[in-house]
Amino acid sequence: MYCVYKYLLFTLLICTSLSSPAQEIQKKKDDIRFHISTGLNFYEEFSQKKNSMVMKMGYPVFQGIQLEVGAGISLIGDNTVHHINLNFRNIPIISSNDGLGNNFLLQKDKSKMTSIQLEYQIQRNLYKNQAFEMDYAPIAGTDFQIRNLNYTSGAKEETSDINFFLGIRSLPSYQISNGITLQAGFDSFFYIPYLNKGTLKKWNAQNKQIEETTYHAFYYRTRLHASLKYMTNTGKRVRLGYRNEKTVGFANSKPLFYIDKLIHHRMNQYHKFFLEYEF
Amino acid sequence: MNSKLNTVMKNTLAIISLTIIISACTEFFAELDADTDWKIYENGPIKLYYKKQGASGVPSPTAEDVESITENQKHYYQAIQDSIQKSFNEPVLIYLYNKDQAEEAIGTSGGGLSQSKYMTIYYTFIHDIAPYTDKYGIVNPYVGAHEMVHVITHNVLGHPGTKMMSEGYAVWLDGSYGRKDINYYLQKFKKEYPEYVLTPTQLLNESIKDEMIYYPNAGILTRYWVRTYGVKKINRLFSTGKDEFKEQFKDITGTSWDKMETEYSSYLNTIKNRGKHSR
């Protein structure tokens, strides 16, 4: 809960900053830019081996390689840059790993996951000193995900959920040379249970549905990122980067901030490698 | 002056936000403990992961322990399916922690927990465990049937709608709590703490949180229901939620909740401690 209070305090401070009339932010031309991106993500969804705080996640793990494509638009104003991004992700094969490399649990060819994420962020400058800039961006978005797990006996589980999240990004950058900028930072996102809904369905090995339960998730997601951006003479930009993304949290039958009737959880980690072209 | 104040405020904000962002990581909620230091022993559907000798300050399971644990679990695996008249064909993974590692890794050093989505049991290996023969005739089992019941029932009957049914099935099918027959608790409660003999309504409402009171009572009630109404009918109540439970109970068994409570009270008075295990 300490972390939640800190987050709320931070959001409050950011709001104060947003409403501040005097901004010493570098004026930029009104502009519209587009970007397209692609990426390869390594997904791991851990089991929850300790339920009490601090929770522990460990083996076995569901894992797979995720393909990602995305597109976005940036509206560049005087003091702010508005970004709208849409990403589509798919894991065509999910297998399990017991920690020793064995997949005892899943029929991997029949287990898959698809997700779509739409996010909106307002980027502003917080601090600038020569080649170093510190930008921040409050962010809001929706996250739709559907995952099918087919167990070895033929039993199946499907979870589908739509979630609304709020967060904050930090975007420190350092201009290494005229055309090359290094950017790294840390983002955090909260998924509010009152705004999220999911459904878990289960079928037994005889393909008879044995369960359909709704759930409301309270997740916390963090993203550590680093990238190199190269700007061409014509103003086009290419960015190559890495993101380490972790999501932890639980989903109850009712929207709650604590575990009551645990239906579902996310305890996952992504290692993401991406390439982006901005024009 | 105003501009100077604004700069100071922004710099302060930058420092605060950086501190918060860097510290606001998922480790506040959940830690990754991806332990791969396991030996594996496979016995049919049972996959036992255990620590090699010398892995910690207390003895790890010997080769004989490993064999007997997996044999016992295989026995429970089949007996549970027979008792609930449902088939289950998934492998079950058992991660067995040495006693001095278990508290940190799984949150208990006196038992364990299960994750039915991962077909997994996390359990403590106590090499100098108290002597006990369970209702299946197994002498000094290191790992009982309780967690195996959770894995199987949650997968074949669905997500439990109440703690009463989830723990009721586990204790009924294990036959014990804390390595003592459930009838022992009933006799003790009747003689010394009559207020600890819980009615079905108290169990449904989870009016007592103490597991040592709640679990044996839930097991005895489930055993009574299965004997009285048959396991097929009681299985249908497994995923029923608390709010609909009484009505569903009447629809499925044909007996009103109030009538059942009266009959159950009479049944409890007839139970005598014969010092033997009772199925």
Coordinates of C-alpha atoms in Angstrom, one line a residue:
Chain A
M1 CA 0.0 0.0 0.0
Y2 CA 3.0 2.3 0.6
C3 CA 3.7 2.2 -3.1
V4 CA 0.1 3.1 -3.9
Y5 CA 0.3 6.2 -1.6
K6 CA 3.5 7.2 -3.2
Y7 CA 2.0 6.8 -6.7
L8 CA -1.0 8.9 -5.7
L9 CA 1.2 11.6 -4.3
F10 CA 3.3 11.6 -7.4
T11 CA 0.1 11.9 -9.6
L12 CA -0.9 14.9 -7.5
L13 CA 2.5 16.5 -8.0
I14 CA 2.3 15.9 -11.7
C15 CA -1.2 17.5 -11.9
T16 CA 0.2 20.6 -10.0
S17 CA 3.0 20.8 -12.6
L18 CA 0.6 20.4 -15.5
S19 CA -1.5 23.3 -14.2
S20 CA 1.5 25.6 -13.6
P21 CA 1.2 28.6 -15.8
A22 CA 4.9 29.2 -16.3
Q23 CA 6.5 26.6 -18.4
E24 CA 10.1 26.7 -19.4
I25 CA 9.8 24.2 -22.1
Q26 CA 11.4 24.5 -25.4
K27 CA 9.0 25.7 -28.0
K28 CA 8.4 23.3 -30.7
K29 CA 6.7 23.7 -34.0
D30 CA 3.1 22.4 -34.4
D31 CA 3.6 19.1 -36.2
I32 CA 2.0 15.8 -36.8
R33 CA 4.2 12.7 -37.0
F34 CA 3.5 9.1 -37.5
H35 CA 5.3 6.0 -36.5
I36 CA 5.1 2.3 -37.2
S37 CA 6.9 -0.4 -35.1
T38 CA 7.6 -4.0 -34.9
G39 CA 9.0 -6.1 -32.2
L40 CA 9.8 -9.5 -30.8
N41 CA 8.9 -10.1 -27.2
F42 CA 9.8 -13.0 -24.9
Y43 CA 6.9 -13.8 -22.6
E44 CA 6.9 -15.6 -19.3
E45 CA 3.9 -16.0 -17.0
F46 CA 5.0 -17.3 -13.6
S47 CA 3.1 -19.3 -11.1
Q48 CA 2.3 -17.7 -7.8
K49 CA 4.1 -19.8 -5.2
K50 CA 3.6 -17.5 -2.2
N51 CA 0.2 -15.8 -1.9
S52 CA 1.0 -13.5 1.0
M53 CA 2.8 -10.1 0.6
V54 CA 5.4 -9.9 -0.7
M55 CA 4.2 -12.4 -3.2
K56 CA 6.6 -14.8 -4.8
M57 CA 6.5 -15.9 -8.4
G58 CA 8.3 -18.9 -9.7
Y59 CA 8.2 -22.1 -11.7
P60 CA 6.4 -23.6 -13.5
V61 CA 6.1 -20.9 -16.1
F62 CA 4.0 -20.4 -19.3
Q63 CA 6.2 -19.0 -22.0
G64 CA 6.3 -18.0 -25.6
I65 CA 7.6 -15.7 -28.2
Q66 CA 5.3 -12.8 -29.0
L67 CA 5.2 -10.9 -32.3
E68 CA 4.2 -7.2 -32.1
V69 CA 3.2 -4.6 -34.6
G70 CA 2.2 -1.1 -33.8
A71 CA 1.4 2.3 -35.2
G72 CA 1.0 5.7 -33.7
I73 CA 0.5 9.4 -34.2
S74 CA 2.1 12.3 -32.3
L75 CA 0.7 15.8 -32.2
I76 CA 3.5 18.1 -31.4
G77 CA 2.4 21.4 -29.8
D78 CA 4.2 24.3 -28.1
N79 CA 4.8 22.7 -24.8
T80 CA 3.3 19.2 -25.1
V81 CA 3.4 16.2 -27.4
H82 CA 0.3 14.1 -27.5
H83 CA 0.9 10.5 -28.5
I84 CA -1.7 7.9 -29.5
N85 CA -0.4 4.4 -29.9
L86 CA -2.0 1.2 -31.0
N87 CA -0.2 -2.2 -30.6
F88 CA -1.2 -5.6 -31.7
R89 CA 0.5 -8.6 -30.1
N90 CA 0.2 -12.3 -30.7
I91 CA 1.9 -15.4 -29.2
P92 CA 1.1 -18.3 -31.6
I93 CA 2.7 -21.0 -29.3
I94 CA 2.7 -21.1 -25.5
S95 CA 4.5 -23.9 -23.7
S96 CA 5.3 -24.5 -20.1
N97 CA 8.6 -24.8 -18.4
D98 CA 9.1 -26.5 -15.0
G99 CA 12.4 -24.8 -14.4
L100 CA 14.3 -27.7 -15.9
G101 CA 13.1 -27.2 -19.4
N102 CA 10.3 -29.7 -19.4
N103 CA 6.8 -28.9 -20.8
F104 CA 4.6 -31.2 -18.9
L105 CA 1.5 -29.0 -18.8
L106 CA 0.5 -27.6 -22.2
Q107 CA -0.3 -28.7 -25.7
K108 CA 1.9 -25.9 -27.0
D109 CA 0.5 -25.7 -30.6
K110 CA -3.0 -25.1 -29.2
S111 CA -2.1 -22.6 -26.6
K112 CA -1.9 -19.0 -27.7
M113 CA -2.5 -15.4 -26.7
T114 CA -3.5 -12.2 -28.4
S115 CA -3.6 -8.7 -27.0
I116 CA -4.4 -5.2 -28.3
Q117 CA -3.3 -2.1 -26.4
L118 CA -4.4 1.4 -27.1
E119 CA -2.7 4.2 -25.1
Y120 CA -2.7 7.9 -25.0
Q121 CA 0.0 10.0 -23.4
I122 CA 0.8 13.6 -22.9
Q123 CA 4.6 14.2 -22.9
R124 CA 6.0 17.3 -21.3
N125 CA 9.5 18.5 -20.4
L126 CA 10.4 18.5 -16.8
Y127 CA 14.1 19.4 -16.9
K128 CA 16.6 20.3 -19.5
N129 CA 20.4 20.9 -19.2
Q130 CA 22.4 21.0 -22.4
A131 CA 22.2 17.6 -24.1
F132 CA 20.2 16.0 -21.2
E133 CA 16.4 16.3 -21.1
M134 CA 14.0 14.8 -18.7
D135 CA 10.5 14.4 -20.0
Y136 CA 7.5 12.8 -18.3
A137 CA 4.2 11.6 -19.6
P138 CA 1.0 10.8 -17.8
I139 CA -0.6 7.9 -19.7
A140 CA -4.0 6.3 -20.0
G141 CA -5.0 3.3 -22.0
T142 CA -6.9 0.1 -22.6
D143 CA -5.6 -3.4 -22.7
F144 CA -7.5 -6.2 -24.2
Q145 CA -6.2 -9.7 -23.9
I146 CA -7.4 -13.2 -24.7
R147 CA -5.4 -16.3 -23.8
N148 CA -6.1 -19.9 -24.5
L149 CA -4.4 -22.7 -22.6
N150 CA -4.8 -26.3 -23.8
Y151 CA -3.6 -28.7 -21.2
T152 CA -2.1 -32.1 -22.1
S153 CA -5.2 -34.1 -21.2
G154 CA -7.3 -31.9 -23.6
A155 CA -8.8 -29.7 -20.8
K156 CA -8.9 -26.0 -21.8
E157 CA -8.9 -22.6 -20.1
E158 CA -9.8 -19.3 -21.8
T159 CA -9.3 -15.9 -20.2
S160 CA -10.4 -12.8 -21.9
D161 CA -10.3 -9.4 -20.3
I162 CA -10.5 -5.7 -21.0
N163 CA -8.7 -3.4 -18.7
F164 CA -8.3 0.4 -18.3
F165 CA -5.0 1.6 -16.9
L166 CA -3.4 4.8 -15.7
G167 CA 0.3 5.5 -15.4
I168 CA 3.2 7.7 -15.6
R169 CA 6.3 7.5 -17.9
S170 CA 9.7 9.0 -17.3
L171 CA 11.6 9.8 -20.5
P172 CA 15.1 10.9 -19.8
S173 CA 17.2 11.3 -22.9
Y174 CA 20.8 12.3 -23.8
Q175 CA 21.8 13.6 -27.2
I176 CA 25.0 11.7 -27.9
S177 CA 25.7 13.4 -31.3
N178 CA 23.9 15.5 -33.8
G179 CA 21.7 12.6 -35.0
I180 CA 21.8 10.1 -32.2
T181 CA 19.9 10.2 -29.0
L182 CA 20.0 7.7 -26.1
Q183 CA 16.7 7.4 -24.2
A184 CA 16.0 5.3 -21.1
G185 CA 13.5 5.4 -18.4
F186 CA 11.0 3.8 -16.1
D187 CA 7.2 3.7 -16.5
S188 CA 4.6 2.4 -14.1
F189 CA 0.9 1.7 -14.7
F190 CA -2.0 0.8 -12.4
Y191 CA -5.0 -1.3 -13.6
I192 CA -8.0 -0.2 -11.5
P193 CA -10.3 -3.1 -10.6
Y194 CA -13.5 -1.0 -10.8
L195 CA -12.8 -0.3 -14.5
N196 CA -11.7 -3.8 -15.6
K197 CA -13.6 -6.9 -16.4
G198 CA -12.6 -10.4 -17.5
T199 CA -14.1 -13.8 -18.0
L200 CA -12.5 -17.2 -17.3
K201 CA -14.0 -20.2 -19.0
K202 CA -12.9 -23.8 -18.4
W203 CA -13.6 -27.0 -20.2
N204 CA -12.8 -30.5 -19.1
A205 CA -11.0 -33.1 -21.1
Q206 CA -14.3 -34.3 -22.5
N207 CA -14.8 -30.7 -23.9
K208 CA -17.7 -30.1 -21.4
Q209 CA -17.7 -26.5 -20.1
I210 CA -17.3 -26.7 -16.3
E211 CA -16.9 -23.0 -15.4
E212 CA -17.6 -19.5 -16.5
T213 CA -16.6 -16.8 -14.0
T214 CA -16.1 -13.1 -14.3
Y215 CA -13.3 -11.3 -12.6
H216 CA -11.9 -7.8 -12.0
A217 CA -8.2 -7.2 -12.0
F218 CA -5.9 -5.1 -9.9
Y219 CA -2.6 -5.2 -11.7
Y220 CA 0.6 -3.2 -11.4
R221 CA 2.8 -3.0 -14.5
T222 CA 6.3 -1.5 -14.8
R223 CA 8.4 -1.0 -17.8
L224 CA 12.1 -0.3 -17.9
H225 CA 13.2 0.8 -21.3
A226 CA 16.3 1.9 -23.2
S227 CA 16.6 2.9 -26.9
L228 CA 18.8 4.5 -29.4
K229 CA 17.2 7.0 -31.8
Y230 CA 18.8 8.0 -35.1
M231 CA 17.5 11.0 -37.0
T232 CA 18.2 11.3 -40.7
N233 CA 18.9 14.5 -42.5
T234 CA 15.3 14.6 -43.8
G235 CA 13.9 14.4 -40.3
K236 CA 12.9 10.8 -40.3
R237 CA 13.7 8.8 -37.2
V238 CA 14.6 5.2 -36.5
R239 CA 14.6 3.8 -33.0
L240 CA 16.0 0.5 -31.8
G241 CA 15.3 -0.5 -28.3
Y242 CA 14.7 -2.9 -25.4
R243 CA 12.0 -3.0 -22.8
N244 CA 11.7 -5.1 -19.7
E245 CA 8.1 -5.2 -18.7
K246 CA 6.7 -6.8 -15.6
T247 CA 3.0 -7.1 -14.5
V248 CA 2.0 -8.4 -11.1
G249 CA -1.4 -8.6 -9.5
F250 CA -4.6 -10.6 -9.1
A251 CA -8.2 -10.7 -10.2
N252 CA -11.1 -11.3 -7.8
S253 CA -14.7 -12.1 -8.5
K254 CA -15.4 -8.6 -7.2
P255 CA -13.5 -5.4 -7.8
L256 CA -11.1 -5.2 -4.9
F257 CA -7.6 -4.0 -4.0
Y258 CA -6.9 -7.1 -1.9
I259 CA -7.1 -10.8 -2.6
D260 CA -10.5 -12.3 -1.7
K261 CA -11.7 -14.9 -4.2
L262 CA -8.7 -15.2 -6.4
I263 CA -9.8 -16.1 -9.9
H264 CA -6.9 -15.1 -12.1
H265 CA -3.5 -13.5 -11.8
R266 CA -0.9 -11.9 -13.9
M267 CA 2.7 -12.4 -12.8
N268 CA 4.5 -12.0 -16.0
Q269 CA 7.7 -10.7 -17.5
Y270 CA 8.4 -9.6 -21.0
H271 CA 11.8 -9.0 -22.6
K272 CA 11.0 -6.8 -25.6
F273 CA 13.1 -5.9 -28.6
F274 CA 11.6 -3.3 -30.9
L275 CA 12.3 -1.3 -34.0
E276 CA 10.4 1.9 -34.8
Y277 CA 10.3 4.2 -37.8
E278 CA 8.9 7.7 -37.4
F279 CA 8.0 10.0 -40.2
Chain B
M1 CA 11.6 35.9 -8.9
N2 CA 8.6 34.0 -10.2
S3 CA 10.7 32.3 -12.8
K4 CA 13.4 31.3 -10.3
L5 CA 10.8 29.8 -8.0
N6 CA 9.3 27.9 -10.9
T7 CA 12.8 26.5 -11.8
V8 CA 13.4 25.4 -8.2
M9 CA 9.9 23.8 -8.0
K10 CA 10.5 21.9 -11.3
N11 CA 13.9 20.7 -10.2
T12 CA 12.4 19.5 -6.9
L13 CA 9.7 17.8 -8.9
A14 CA 12.3 16.1 -11.1
I15 CA 14.2 14.7 -8.1
I16 CA 11.0 13.5 -6.4
S17 CA 9.6 12.0 -9.5
L18 CA 12.8 10.2 -10.4
T19 CA 13.0 8.8 -6.8
I20 CA 9.5 7.6 -6.9
I21 CA 9.7 6.1 -10.4
I22 CA 12.9 4.3 -9.7
S23 CA 11.6 2.9 -6.4
A24 CA 8.1 2.1 -7.6
C25 CA 8.9 -1.3 -8.9
T26 CA 7.0 -4.6 -8.9
E27 CA 9.2 -6.0 -6.2
F28 CA 7.0 -4.1 -3.7
F29 CA 4.2 -6.5 -4.6
A30 CA 5.9 -9.6 -5.9
E31 CA 9.4 -11.0 -6.2
L32 CA 10.7 -13.3 -8.9
D33 CA 12.2 -16.4 -7.3
A34 CA 12.9 -18.6 -10.3
D35 CA 14.7 -21.4 -8.5
T36 CA 16.1 -24.0 -10.9
D37 CA 18.2 -25.9 -8.4
W38 CA 16.0 -29.0 -8.5
K39 CA 16.2 -32.8 -8.9
I40 CA 13.2 -34.4 -10.6
Y41 CA 11.7 -37.8 -10.0
E42 CA 8.9 -38.9 -12.3
N43 CA 6.4 -41.5 -11.2
G44 CA 3.4 -41.7 -13.7
P45 CA 1.5 -38.4 -13.4
I46 CA 3.5 -37.3 -10.4
K47 CA 6.5 -35.1 -11.0
L48 CA 8.4 -34.5 -7.8
Y49 CA 11.0 -31.7 -7.6
Y50 CA 13.2 -31.9 -4.6
K51 CA 16.5 -30.6 -3.3
K52 CA 19.7 -32.6 -3.4
Q53 CA 21.4 -33.6 -0.2
G54 CA 23.4 -30.7 1.3
A55 CA 21.3 -28.1 -0.4
S56 CA 20.4 -26.5 2.9
G57 CA 21.0 -26.8 6.7
V58 CA 18.5 -29.7 7.1
P59 CA 18.3 -33.1 5.4
S60 CA 16.7 -33.2 1.9
P61 CA 14.5 -36.2 0.9
T62 CA 16.4 -39.5 0.4
A63 CA 15.9 -41.7 -2.6
E64 CA 13.5 -43.8 -0.5
D65 CA 11.6 -40.7 0.7
V66 CA 11.2 -39.6 -2.9
E67 CA 9.9 -42.9 -4.1
S68 CA 7.4 -43.2 -1.2
I69 CA 6.2 -39.7 -1.6
T70 CA 5.4 -40.2 -5.3
E71 CA 3.8 -43.6 -4.7
N72 CA 1.6 -42.1 -2.0
Q73 CA 0.6 -39.2 -4.2
K74 CA -0.2 -41.6 -7.0
H75 CA -2.4 -43.4 -4.6
Y76 CA -4.2 -40.2 -3.5
Y77 CA -4.4 -39.1 -7.2
Q78 CA -6.5 -42.1 -8.0
A79 CA -8.4 -42.3 -4.7
I80 CA -9.6 -38.7 -5.0
Q81 CA -10.9 -39.3 -8.5
D82 CA -12.7 -42.4 -7.3
S83 CA -14.2 -40.6 -4.4
I84 CA -15.6 -37.7 -6.4
Q85 CA -16.4 -39.9 -9.4
K86 CA -14.7 -37.6 -11.8
S87 CA -11.7 -38.3 -14.0
F88 CA -8.5 -36.2 -14.2
N89 CA -5.5 -37.0 -16.4
E90 CA -3.2 -34.1 -16.0
P91 CA 0.4 -34.4 -14.6
V92 CA 0.8 -32.9 -11.2
L93 CA 4.1 -31.1 -10.3
I94 CA 5.2 -31.1 -6.7
Y95 CA 7.9 -28.7 -5.6
L96 CA 9.3 -29.9 -2.3
Y97 CA 11.2 -27.3 -0.3
N98 CA 13.4 -28.2 2.7
K99 CA 12.0 -27.0 6.0
D100 CA 14.6 -24.2 6.4
Q101 CA 13.9 -22.8 2.9
A102 CA 10.1 -23.2 2.8
E103 CA 9.0 -20.2 4.8
E104 CA 10.9 -17.7 2.6
A105 CA 10.0 -19.5 -0.7
I106 CA 6.3 -20.4 -0.2
G107 CA 5.2 -18.6 3.0
T108 CA 4.9 -21.6 5.3
S109 CA 7.3 -24.2 6.8
G110 CA 4.5 -26.5 8.0
G111 CA 2.6 -27.5 4.9
G112 CA 2.0 -26.0 1.5
L113 CA -0.2 -24.6 -1.1
S114 CA -1.4 -25.4 -4.6
Q115 CA -1.9 -23.6 -7.9
S116 CA -4.5 -25.5 -9.8
K117 CA -3.9 -23.5 -13.0
Y118 CA -0.4 -24.8 -13.1
M119 CA -1.3 -28.3 -11.7
T120 CA 1.3 -27.6 -9.1
I121 CA 1.8 -28.2 -5.4
Y122 CA 4.4 -26.3 -3.3
Y123 CA 5.1 -28.2 -0.1
T124 CA 7.5 -28.4 2.8
F125 CA 9.6 -31.5 3.4
I126 CA 9.9 -32.1 7.1
H127 CA 12.4 -34.9 7.6
D128 CA 11.5 -35.5 11.3
I129 CA 7.8 -35.4 10.8
A130 CA 5.4 -36.4 13.6
P131 CA 4.2 -40.0 13.3
Y132 CA 0.7 -40.4 11.8
T133 CA -1.2 -43.0 9.7
D134 CA -3.7 -41.4 7.4
K135 CA -7.1 -42.7 6.4
Y136 CA -5.7 -44.4 3.3
G137 CA -3.4 -46.5 5.6
I138 CA -0.3 -44.6 4.6
V139 CA 2.2 -44.4 7.4
N140 CA 3.9 -41.1 8.0
P141 CA 3.2 -39.4 4.7
Y142 CA 5.5 -36.5 4.1
V143 CA 2.9 -34.9 1.8
G144 CA -0.7 -35.6 2.5
A145 CA -3.7 -35.6 0.1
H146 CA -5.0 -32.1 0.9
E147 CA -3.3 -30.1 -1.8
M148 CA -3.8 -32.8 -4.4
V149 CA -7.5 -32.5 -3.7
H150 CA -7.4 -28.8 -4.4
V151 CA -5.6 -29.4 -7.7
I152 CA -8.0 -32.1 -8.9
T153 CA -11.3 -30.5 -7.7
H154 CA -10.5 -27.1 -9.0
N155 CA -9.8 -28.5 -12.4
V156 CA -12.7 -31.0 -12.7
L157 CA -15.4 -29.2 -10.7
G158 CA -14.5 -25.6 -11.4
H159 CA -13.4 -22.7 -9.3
P160 CA -14.8 -23.2 -5.8
G161 CA -17.6 -20.7 -5.0
T162 CA -17.0 -20.9 -1.3
K163 CA -14.2 -21.6 1.1
M164 CA -16.5 -24.1 2.8
M165 CA -16.6 -26.3 -0.3
S166 CA -12.9 -25.8 -1.3
E167 CA -11.6 -26.7 2.1
G168 CA -14.4 -29.1 2.9
Y169 CA -13.5 -31.4 0.0
A170 CA -9.8 -31.2 0.8
V171 CA -10.2 -32.0 4.5
W172 CA -12.9 -34.7 3.9
L173 CA -10.7 -36.5 1.3
D174 CA -7.5 -36.0 3.3
G175 CA -9.3 -37.2 6.5
S176 CA -7.1 -35.1 8.7
Y177 CA -6.0 -31.7 9.7
G178 CA -2.6 -31.0 11.2
R179 CA -1.9 -34.8 11.2
K180 CA -4.9 -35.6 13.4
D181 CA -8.1 -37.3 12.3
I182 CA -10.9 -34.8 11.8
N183 CA -13.1 -36.8 14.3
Y184 CA -10.5 -36.0 17.0
Y185 CA -11.2 -32.3 16.5
L186 CA -15.0 -32.9 16.7
Q187 CA -14.7 -34.8 19.9
K188 CA -12.3 -32.2 21.4
F189 CA -14.6 -29.3 20.4
K190 CA -17.7 -31.1 21.7
K191 CA -16.1 -31.8 25.0
E192 CA -14.0 -28.7 25.7
Y193 CA -15.1 -25.9 23.2
P194 CA -18.7 -26.5 22.1
E195 CA -18.8 -23.1 20.5
Y196 CA -16.2 -24.4 18.0
V197 CA -18.6 -27.0 16.6
L198 CA -19.8 -24.9 13.6
T199 CA -23.2 -25.0 12.0
P200 CA -23.4 -25.1 8.2
T201 CA -24.5 -21.5 8.2
Q202 CA -21.5 -20.5 10.3
L203 CA -19.3 -22.3 7.8
L204 CA -21.0 -20.8 4.8
N205 CA -20.5 -17.3 6.3
E206 CA -16.9 -18.1 7.3
S207 CA -17.8 -16.8 10.8
I208 CA -14.5 -18.2 12.2
K209 CA -11.2 -17.5 10.5
D210 CA -9.1 -19.8 12.6
E211 CA -8.1 -22.7 10.3
M212 CA -7.8 -25.2 13.1
I213 CA -11.5 -24.7 13.8
Y214 CA -12.8 -24.0 10.4
Y215 CA -11.1 -26.8 8.4
P216 CA -12.1 -29.8 10.4
N217 CA -15.7 -28.6 10.6
A218 CA -15.8 -28.0 6.8
G219 CA -14.4 -31.5 6.3
I220 CA -17.0 -33.2 8.6
L221 CA -19.9 -31.3 7.0
T222 CA -18.7 -32.3 3.5
R223 CA -18.4 -35.9 4.5
Y224 CA -21.9 -35.8 5.9
W225 CA -23.3 -34.3 2.8
V226 CA -21.6 -36.8 0.5
R227 CA -22.9 -39.7 2.6
T228 CA -26.4 -38.3 2.9
Y229 CA -27.0 -36.9 -0.6
G230 CA -24.4 -38.6 -2.8
V231 CA -21.2 -37.1 -4.2
K232 CA -22.7 -36.3 -7.6
K233 CA -25.2 -33.9 -6.1
I234 CA -22.6 -32.3 -3.8
N235 CA -20.2 -31.9 -6.7
R236 CA -22.8 -29.6 -8.4
L237 CA -22.6 -27.3 -5.4
F238 CA -18.8 -27.0 -5.5
S239 CA -18.7 -23.8 -7.6
T240 CA -21.9 -22.3 -6.3
G241 CA -21.3 -18.9 -4.7
K242 CA -22.3 -18.0 -1.2
D243 CA -25.3 -15.9 -2.1
E244 CA -27.0 -18.6 -4.0
F245 CA -25.8 -21.6 -2.0
K246 CA -28.8 -22.2 0.2
E247 CA -31.3 -22.0 -2.6
Q248 CA -29.1 -24.2 -4.9
F249 CA -28.7 -26.7 -2.0
K250 CA -32.5 -27.1 -1.8
D251 CA -32.9 -27.4 -5.6
I252 CA -30.2 -30.1 -5.9
T253 CA -30.7 -32.2 -2.7
G254 CA -34.5 -31.6 -2.3
T255 CA -33.9 -30.7 1.4
S256 CA -34.2 -27.2 2.8
W257 CA -31.2 -25.6 4.4
D258 CA -32.9 -25.3 7.7
K259 CA -34.0 -29.0 7.8
M260 CA -30.5 -30.0 6.8
E261 CA -29.0 -28.0 9.6
T262 CA -31.3 -29.7 12.2
E263 CA -30.4 -33.2 10.8
Y264 CA -26.7 -32.3 10.7
S265 CA -26.8 -31.3 14.4
S266 CA -28.3 -34.6 15.3
Y267 CA -25.7 -36.4 13.2
L268 CA -22.9 -34.7 15.1
N269 CA -24.3 -35.9 18.4
T270 CA -24.2 -39.5 17.1
I271 CA -20.4 -39.4 16.2
K272 CA -18.2 -41.0 18.8
N273 CA -14.5 -41.1 18.7
R274 CA -13.6 -44.7 17.9
G275 CA -10.0 -43.7 17.5
K276 CA -10.1 -45.0 13.9
H277 CA -10.2 -43.2 10.6
S278 CA -13.6 -42.8 9.1
R279 CA -14.2 -42.3 5.4

